[in-house]
PDB file of C-alpha atoms in Angstrom:
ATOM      1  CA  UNK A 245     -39.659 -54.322  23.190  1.00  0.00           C
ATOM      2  CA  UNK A 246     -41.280 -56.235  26.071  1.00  0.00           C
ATOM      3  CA  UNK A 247     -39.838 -59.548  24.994  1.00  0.00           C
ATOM      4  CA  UNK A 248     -36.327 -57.717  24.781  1.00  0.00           C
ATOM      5  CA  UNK A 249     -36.491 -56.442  28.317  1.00  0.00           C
ATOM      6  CA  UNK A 250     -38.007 -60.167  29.459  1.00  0.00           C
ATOM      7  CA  UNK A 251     -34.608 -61.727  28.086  1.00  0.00           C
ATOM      8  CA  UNK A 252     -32.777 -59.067  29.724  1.00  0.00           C
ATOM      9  CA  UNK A 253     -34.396 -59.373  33.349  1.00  0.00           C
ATOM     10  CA  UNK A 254     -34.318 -63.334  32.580  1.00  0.00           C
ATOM     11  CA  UNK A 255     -30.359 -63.102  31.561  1.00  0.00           C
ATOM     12  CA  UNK A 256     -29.701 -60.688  34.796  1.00  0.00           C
ATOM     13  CA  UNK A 257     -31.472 -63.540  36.857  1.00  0.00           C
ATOM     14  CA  UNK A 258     -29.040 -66.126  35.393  1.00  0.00           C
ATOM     15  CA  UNK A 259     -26.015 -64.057  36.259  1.00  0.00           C
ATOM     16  CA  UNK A 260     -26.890 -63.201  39.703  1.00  0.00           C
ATOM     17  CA  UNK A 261     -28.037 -67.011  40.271  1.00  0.00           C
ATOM     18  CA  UNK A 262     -25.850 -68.679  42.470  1.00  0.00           C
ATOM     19  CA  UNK A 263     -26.403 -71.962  42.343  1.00  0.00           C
ATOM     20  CA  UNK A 264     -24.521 -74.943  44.413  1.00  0.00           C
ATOM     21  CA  UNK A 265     -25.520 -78.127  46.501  1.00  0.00           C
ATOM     22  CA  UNK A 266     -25.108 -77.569  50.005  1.00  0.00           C
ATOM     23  CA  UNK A 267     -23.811 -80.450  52.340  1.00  0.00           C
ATOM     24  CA  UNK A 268     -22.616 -80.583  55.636  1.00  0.00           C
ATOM     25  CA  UNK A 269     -18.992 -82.313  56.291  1.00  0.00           C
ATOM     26  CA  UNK A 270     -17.287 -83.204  59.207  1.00  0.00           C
ATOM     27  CA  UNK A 271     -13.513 -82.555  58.903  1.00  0.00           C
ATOM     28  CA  UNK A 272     -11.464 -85.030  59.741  1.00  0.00           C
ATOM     29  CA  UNK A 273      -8.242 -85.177  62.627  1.00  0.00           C
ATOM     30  CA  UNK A 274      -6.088 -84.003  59.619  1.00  0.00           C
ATOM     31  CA  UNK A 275      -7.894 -81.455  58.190  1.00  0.00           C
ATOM     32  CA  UNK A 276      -9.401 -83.274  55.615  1.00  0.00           C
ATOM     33  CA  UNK A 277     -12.997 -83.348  53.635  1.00  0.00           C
ATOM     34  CA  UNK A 278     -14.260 -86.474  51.700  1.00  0.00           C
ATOM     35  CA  UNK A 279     -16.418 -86.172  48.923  1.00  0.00           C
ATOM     36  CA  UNK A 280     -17.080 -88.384  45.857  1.00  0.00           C
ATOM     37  CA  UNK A 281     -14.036 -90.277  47.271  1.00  0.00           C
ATOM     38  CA  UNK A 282     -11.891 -87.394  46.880  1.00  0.00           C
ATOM     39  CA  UNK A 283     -10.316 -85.615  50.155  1.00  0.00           C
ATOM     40  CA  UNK A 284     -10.000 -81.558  50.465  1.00  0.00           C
ATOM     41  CA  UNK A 285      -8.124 -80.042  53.089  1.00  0.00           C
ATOM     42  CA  UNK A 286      -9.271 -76.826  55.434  1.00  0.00           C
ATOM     43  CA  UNK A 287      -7.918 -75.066  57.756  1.00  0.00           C
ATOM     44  CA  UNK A 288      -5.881 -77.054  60.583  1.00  0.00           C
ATOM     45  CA  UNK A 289      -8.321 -75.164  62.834  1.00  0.00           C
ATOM     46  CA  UNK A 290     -10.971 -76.638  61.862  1.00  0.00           C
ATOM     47  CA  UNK A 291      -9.787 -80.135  62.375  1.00  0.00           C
ATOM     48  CA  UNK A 292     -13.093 -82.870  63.971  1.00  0.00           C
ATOM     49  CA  UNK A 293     -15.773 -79.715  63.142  1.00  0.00           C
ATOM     50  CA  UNK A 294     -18.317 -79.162  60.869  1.00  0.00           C
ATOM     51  CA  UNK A 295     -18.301 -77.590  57.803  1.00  0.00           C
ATOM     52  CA  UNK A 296     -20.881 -76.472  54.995  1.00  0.00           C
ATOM     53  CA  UNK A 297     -19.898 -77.529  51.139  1.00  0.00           C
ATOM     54  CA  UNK A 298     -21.130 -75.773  48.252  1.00  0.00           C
ATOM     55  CA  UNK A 299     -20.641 -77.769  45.603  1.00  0.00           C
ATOM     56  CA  UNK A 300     -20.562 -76.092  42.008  1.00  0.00           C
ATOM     57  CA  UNK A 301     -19.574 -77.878  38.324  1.00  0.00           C
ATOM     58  CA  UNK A 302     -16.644 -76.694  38.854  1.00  0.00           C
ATOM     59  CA  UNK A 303     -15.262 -76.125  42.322  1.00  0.00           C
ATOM     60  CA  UNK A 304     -15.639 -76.553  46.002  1.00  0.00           C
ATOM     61  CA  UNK A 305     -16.718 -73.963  48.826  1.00  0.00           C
ATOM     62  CA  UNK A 306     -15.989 -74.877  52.036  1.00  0.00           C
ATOM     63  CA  UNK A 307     -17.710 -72.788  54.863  1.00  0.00           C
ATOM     64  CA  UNK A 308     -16.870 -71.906  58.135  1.00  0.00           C
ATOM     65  CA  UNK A 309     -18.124 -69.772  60.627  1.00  0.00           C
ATOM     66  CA  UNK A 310     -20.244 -68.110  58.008  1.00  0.00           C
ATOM     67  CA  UNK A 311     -17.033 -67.277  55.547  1.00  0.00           C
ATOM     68  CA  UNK A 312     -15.191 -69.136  52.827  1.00  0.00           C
ATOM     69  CA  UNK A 313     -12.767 -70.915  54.784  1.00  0.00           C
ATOM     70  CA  UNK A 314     -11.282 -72.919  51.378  1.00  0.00           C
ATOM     71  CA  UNK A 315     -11.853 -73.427  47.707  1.00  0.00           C
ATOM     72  CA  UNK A 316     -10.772 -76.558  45.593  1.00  0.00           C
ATOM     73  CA  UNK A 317     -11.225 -77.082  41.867  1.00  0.00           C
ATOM     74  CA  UNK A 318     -13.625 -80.044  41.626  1.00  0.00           C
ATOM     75  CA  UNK A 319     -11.554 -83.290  40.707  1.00  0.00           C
ATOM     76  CA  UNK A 320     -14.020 -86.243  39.221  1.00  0.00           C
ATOM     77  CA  UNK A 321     -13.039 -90.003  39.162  1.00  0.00           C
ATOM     78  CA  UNK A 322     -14.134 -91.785  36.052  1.00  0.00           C
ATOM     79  CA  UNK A 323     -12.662 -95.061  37.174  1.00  0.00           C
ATOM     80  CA  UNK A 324     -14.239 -96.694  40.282  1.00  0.00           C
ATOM     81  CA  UNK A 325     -11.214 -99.091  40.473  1.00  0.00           C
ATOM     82  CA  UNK A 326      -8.679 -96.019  40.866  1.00  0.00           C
ATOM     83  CA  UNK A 327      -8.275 -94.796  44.640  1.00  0.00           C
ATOM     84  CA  UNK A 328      -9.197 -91.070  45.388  1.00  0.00           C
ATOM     85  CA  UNK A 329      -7.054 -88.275  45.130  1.00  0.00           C
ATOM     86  CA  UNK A 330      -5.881 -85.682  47.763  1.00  0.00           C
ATOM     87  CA  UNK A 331      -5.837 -82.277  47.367  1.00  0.00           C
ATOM     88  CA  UNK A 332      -3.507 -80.545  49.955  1.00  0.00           C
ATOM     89  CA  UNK A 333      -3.276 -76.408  50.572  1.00  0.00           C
ATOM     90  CA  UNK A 334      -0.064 -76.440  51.983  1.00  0.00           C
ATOM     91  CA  UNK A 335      -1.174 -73.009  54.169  1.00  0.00           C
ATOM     92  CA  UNK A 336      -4.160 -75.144  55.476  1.00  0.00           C
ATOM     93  CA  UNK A 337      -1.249 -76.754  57.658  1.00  0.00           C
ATOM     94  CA  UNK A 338       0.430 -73.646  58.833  1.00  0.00           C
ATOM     95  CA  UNK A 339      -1.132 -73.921  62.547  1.00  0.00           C
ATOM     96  CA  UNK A 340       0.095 -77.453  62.456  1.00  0.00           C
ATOM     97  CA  UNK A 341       3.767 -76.627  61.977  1.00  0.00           C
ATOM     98  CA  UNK A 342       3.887 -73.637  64.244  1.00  0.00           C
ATOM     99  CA  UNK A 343       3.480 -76.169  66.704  1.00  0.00           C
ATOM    100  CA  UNK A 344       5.453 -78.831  65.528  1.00  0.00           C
ATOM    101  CA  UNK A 345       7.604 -77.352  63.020  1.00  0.00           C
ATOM    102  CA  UNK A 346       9.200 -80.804  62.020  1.00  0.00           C
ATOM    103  CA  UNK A 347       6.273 -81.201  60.438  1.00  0.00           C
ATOM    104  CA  UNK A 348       7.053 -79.473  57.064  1.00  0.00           C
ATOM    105  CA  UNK A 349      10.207 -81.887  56.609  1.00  0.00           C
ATOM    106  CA  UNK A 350       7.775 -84.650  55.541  1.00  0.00           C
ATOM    107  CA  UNK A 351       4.429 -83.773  55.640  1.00  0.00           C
ATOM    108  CA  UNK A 352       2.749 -84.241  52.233  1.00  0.00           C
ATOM    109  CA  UNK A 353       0.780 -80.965  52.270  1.00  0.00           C
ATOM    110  CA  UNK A 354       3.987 -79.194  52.197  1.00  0.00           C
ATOM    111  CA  UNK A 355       5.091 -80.953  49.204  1.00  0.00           C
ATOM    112  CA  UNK A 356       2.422 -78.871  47.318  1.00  0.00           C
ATOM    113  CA  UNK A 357       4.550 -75.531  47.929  1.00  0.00           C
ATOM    114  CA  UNK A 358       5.998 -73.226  45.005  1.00  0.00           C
ATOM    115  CA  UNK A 359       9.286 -74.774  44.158  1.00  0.00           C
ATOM    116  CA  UNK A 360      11.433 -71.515  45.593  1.00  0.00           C
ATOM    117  CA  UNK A 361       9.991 -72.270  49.084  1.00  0.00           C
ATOM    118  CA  UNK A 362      11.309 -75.853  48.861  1.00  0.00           C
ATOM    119  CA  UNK A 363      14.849 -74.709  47.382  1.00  0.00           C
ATOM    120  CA  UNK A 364      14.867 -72.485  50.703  1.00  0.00           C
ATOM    121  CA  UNK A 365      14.024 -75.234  52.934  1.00  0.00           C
ATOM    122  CA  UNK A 366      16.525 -77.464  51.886  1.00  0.00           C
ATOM    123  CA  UNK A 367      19.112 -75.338  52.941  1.00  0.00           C
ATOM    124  CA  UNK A 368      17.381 -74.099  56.050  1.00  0.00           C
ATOM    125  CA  UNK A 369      17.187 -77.360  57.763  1.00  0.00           C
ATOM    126  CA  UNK A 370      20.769 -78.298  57.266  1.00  0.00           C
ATOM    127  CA  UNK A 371      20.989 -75.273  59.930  1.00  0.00           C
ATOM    128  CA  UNK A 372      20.157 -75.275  63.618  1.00  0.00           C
ATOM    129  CA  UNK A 373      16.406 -74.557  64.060  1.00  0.00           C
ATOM    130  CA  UNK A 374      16.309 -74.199  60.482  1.00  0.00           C
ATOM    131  CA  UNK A 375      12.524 -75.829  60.642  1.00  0.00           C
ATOM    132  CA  UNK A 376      10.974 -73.224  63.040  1.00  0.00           C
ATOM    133  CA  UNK A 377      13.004 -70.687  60.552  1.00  0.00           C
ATOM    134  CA  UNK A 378      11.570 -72.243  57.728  1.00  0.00           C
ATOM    135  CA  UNK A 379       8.110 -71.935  59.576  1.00  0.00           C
ATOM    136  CA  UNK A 380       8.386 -68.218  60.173  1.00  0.00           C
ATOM    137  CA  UNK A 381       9.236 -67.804  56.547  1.00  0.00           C
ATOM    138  CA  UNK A 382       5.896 -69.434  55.421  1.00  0.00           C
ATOM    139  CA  UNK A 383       3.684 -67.507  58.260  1.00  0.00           C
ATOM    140  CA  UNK A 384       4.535 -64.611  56.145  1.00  0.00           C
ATOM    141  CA  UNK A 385       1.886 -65.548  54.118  1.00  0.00           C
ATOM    142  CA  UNK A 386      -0.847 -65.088  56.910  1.00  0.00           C
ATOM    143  CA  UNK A 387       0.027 -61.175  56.636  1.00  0.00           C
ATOM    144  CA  UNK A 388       1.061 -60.995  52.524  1.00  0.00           C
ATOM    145  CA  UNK A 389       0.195 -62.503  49.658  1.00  0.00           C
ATOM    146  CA  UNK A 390       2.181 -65.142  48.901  1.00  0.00           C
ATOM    147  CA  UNK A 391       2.997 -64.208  45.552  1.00  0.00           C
ATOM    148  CA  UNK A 392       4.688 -60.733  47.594  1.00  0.00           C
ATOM    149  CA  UNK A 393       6.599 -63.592  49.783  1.00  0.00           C
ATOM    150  CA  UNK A 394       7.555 -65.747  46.807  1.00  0.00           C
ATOM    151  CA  UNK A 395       9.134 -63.019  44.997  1.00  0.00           C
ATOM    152  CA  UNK A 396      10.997 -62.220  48.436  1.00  0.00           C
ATOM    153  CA  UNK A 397      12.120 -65.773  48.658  1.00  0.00           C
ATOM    154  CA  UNK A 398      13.114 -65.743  45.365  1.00  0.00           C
ATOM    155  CA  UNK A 399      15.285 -62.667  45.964  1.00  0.00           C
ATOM    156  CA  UNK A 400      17.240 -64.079  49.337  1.00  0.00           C
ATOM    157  CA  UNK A 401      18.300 -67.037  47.039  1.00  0.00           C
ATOM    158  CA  UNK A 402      20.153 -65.238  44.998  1.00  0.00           C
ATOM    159  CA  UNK A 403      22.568 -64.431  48.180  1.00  0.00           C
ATOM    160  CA  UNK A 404      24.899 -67.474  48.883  1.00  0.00           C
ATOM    161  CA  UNK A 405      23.903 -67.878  52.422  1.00  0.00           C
ATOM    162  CA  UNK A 406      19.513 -66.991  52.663  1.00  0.00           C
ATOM    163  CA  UNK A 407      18.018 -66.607  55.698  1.00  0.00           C
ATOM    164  CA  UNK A 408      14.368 -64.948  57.134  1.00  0.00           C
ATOM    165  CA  UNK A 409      16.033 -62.335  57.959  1.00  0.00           C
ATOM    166  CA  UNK A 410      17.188 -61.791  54.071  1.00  0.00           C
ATOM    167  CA  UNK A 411      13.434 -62.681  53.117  1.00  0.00           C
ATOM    168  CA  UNK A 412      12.135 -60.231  55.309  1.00  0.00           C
ATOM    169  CA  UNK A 413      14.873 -57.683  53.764  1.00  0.00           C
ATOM    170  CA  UNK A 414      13.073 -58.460  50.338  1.00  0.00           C
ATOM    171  CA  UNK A 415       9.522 -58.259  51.204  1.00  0.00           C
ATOM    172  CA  UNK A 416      10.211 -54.857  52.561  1.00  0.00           C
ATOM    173  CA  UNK A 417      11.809 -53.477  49.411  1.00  0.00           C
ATOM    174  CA  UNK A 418       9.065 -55.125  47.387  1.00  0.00           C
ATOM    175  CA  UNK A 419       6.149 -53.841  49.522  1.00  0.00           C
ATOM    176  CA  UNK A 420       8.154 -50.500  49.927  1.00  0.00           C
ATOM    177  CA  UNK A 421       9.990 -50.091  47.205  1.00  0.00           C
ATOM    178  CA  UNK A 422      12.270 -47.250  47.158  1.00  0.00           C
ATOM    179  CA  UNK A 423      11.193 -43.362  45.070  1.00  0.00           C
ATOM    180  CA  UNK A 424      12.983 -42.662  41.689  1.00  0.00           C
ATOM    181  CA  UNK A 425      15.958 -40.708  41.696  1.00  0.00           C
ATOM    182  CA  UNK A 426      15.081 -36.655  41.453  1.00  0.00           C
ATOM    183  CA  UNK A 427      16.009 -35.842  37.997  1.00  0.00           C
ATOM    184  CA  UNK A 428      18.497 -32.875  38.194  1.00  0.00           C
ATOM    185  CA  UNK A 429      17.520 -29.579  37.392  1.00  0.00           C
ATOM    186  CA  UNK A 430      20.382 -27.548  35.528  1.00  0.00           C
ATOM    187  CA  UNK A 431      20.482 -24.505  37.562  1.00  0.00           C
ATOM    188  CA  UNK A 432      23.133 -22.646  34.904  1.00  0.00           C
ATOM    189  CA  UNK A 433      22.020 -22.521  31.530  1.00  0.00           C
ATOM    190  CA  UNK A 434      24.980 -21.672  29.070  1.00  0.00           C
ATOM    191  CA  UNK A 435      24.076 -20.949  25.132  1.00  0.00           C
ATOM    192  CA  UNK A 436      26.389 -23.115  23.111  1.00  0.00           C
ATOM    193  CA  UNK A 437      27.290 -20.621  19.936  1.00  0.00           C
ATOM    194  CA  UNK A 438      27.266 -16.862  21.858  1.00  0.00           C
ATOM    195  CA  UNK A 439      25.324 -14.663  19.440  1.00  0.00           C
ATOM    196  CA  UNK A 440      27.404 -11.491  17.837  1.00  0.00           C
ATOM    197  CA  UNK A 441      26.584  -7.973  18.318  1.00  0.00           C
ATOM    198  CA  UNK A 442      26.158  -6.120  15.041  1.00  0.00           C
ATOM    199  CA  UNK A 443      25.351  -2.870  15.157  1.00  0.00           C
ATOM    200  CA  UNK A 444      25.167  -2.535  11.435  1.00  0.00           C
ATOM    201  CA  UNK A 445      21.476  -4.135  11.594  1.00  0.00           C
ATOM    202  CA  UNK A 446      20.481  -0.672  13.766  1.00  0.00           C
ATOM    203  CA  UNK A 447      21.841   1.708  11.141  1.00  0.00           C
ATOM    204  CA  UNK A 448      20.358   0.174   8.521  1.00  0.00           C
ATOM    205  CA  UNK A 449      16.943   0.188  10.286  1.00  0.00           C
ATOM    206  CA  UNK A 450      17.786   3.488  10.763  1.00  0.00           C
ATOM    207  CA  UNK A 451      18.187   4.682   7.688  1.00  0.00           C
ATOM    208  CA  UNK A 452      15.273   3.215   6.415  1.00  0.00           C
ATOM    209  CA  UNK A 453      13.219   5.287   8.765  1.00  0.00           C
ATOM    210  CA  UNK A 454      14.166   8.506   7.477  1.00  0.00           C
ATOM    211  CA  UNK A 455      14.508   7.504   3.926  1.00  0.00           C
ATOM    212  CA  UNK A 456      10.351   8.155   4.564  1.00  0.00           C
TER     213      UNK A 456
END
């Protein structure tokens, strides 16, 4: 029994372990993080600071402030003779186009958005101020999750002409969504086949009373 409850208290150990490699990064002017040749965006507000890695098999933790900040799935280069890959967060960059919201028309981070934000934003910019529209849509995401927003984007599109306003309209009914119908109580009851009155049944009982 004692080398059952060893494994046990050594499995428990295992599970709780934690265990990463901790470096410090400095982020780069665009939000960027090199490591093994690979670059991992952060938040835009953390652009020329300092960062802590934790680097797992699997993934990257990028801390800030003392909180997760980002998370990347690890990507590993076999082939020294291939260039590095870069892996964007398109809401890393949302600070960057609230200021300049021109930026999302070519800016390779927001190439990584779901393809209903992009079917949006091709028919917002053909409007006037349809990029700082475009850029309200995606701060939605700093208050919702943007699978709530996606949905809601996915909604106004069905409408010939979708605006924020329309997305907004959607994430309300989604977040909110209207009560079922009251099912209606039948205040009159009526009896389909109205029973007969036969008084014969009483005479018989009746009679079989005083027959004893």
């Amino acid at each position: 029994s004692l080398i059952i409850q060893e494994r046990h208290h050594l499995m428990k150990v295992n599970a709780d372990f934690d265990g990463f490699i901790e470096h410090t990064k400095k982020v780069s002017s665009t939000c960027l993080v090199n490591f093994d040749r690979n670059k991992y965006s952060v938040p835009a507000s953390f652009a020329n600071r300092r960062v802590s890695l934790h680097v797992y098999p699997d993934k990257l933790e990028f801390i800030g402030e003392g909180q997760k900040i980002a998370e990347h799935q690890r990507i590993f280069l076999s082939n020294h003779d291939v260039p590095g890959k870069v892996l964007y967060d398109w809401q890393h960059y949302l600070l960057v186009a609230q200021r300049k919201p021109g930026a999302i028309r070519n800016g390779a981070p927001f190439q990584t958005m779901p393809e209903s934000f992009k079917h949006l934003q091709s028919i917002l910019v053909q409007r006037d101020r349809g990029d700082k529209e475009m850029v309200e849509v995606l701060s939605l995401v700093l208050h919702h999750s943007e699978e709530d927003v996606e949905k809601a984007v996915e909604m106004a599109l069905e409408v010939n002409k979708p605006s924020k306003q329309h997305v907004i309209n959607c994430l309300h009914r989604i977040l909110n969504p209207a009560p079922p119908e009251p099912v209606p109580v039948i205040t009159e009851l009526k009896l389909m086949n109205e029973p007969t009155s036969d008084t014969s049944r009483y005479d018989n009982l009746r009679g079989n009373r005083h027959a004893h």
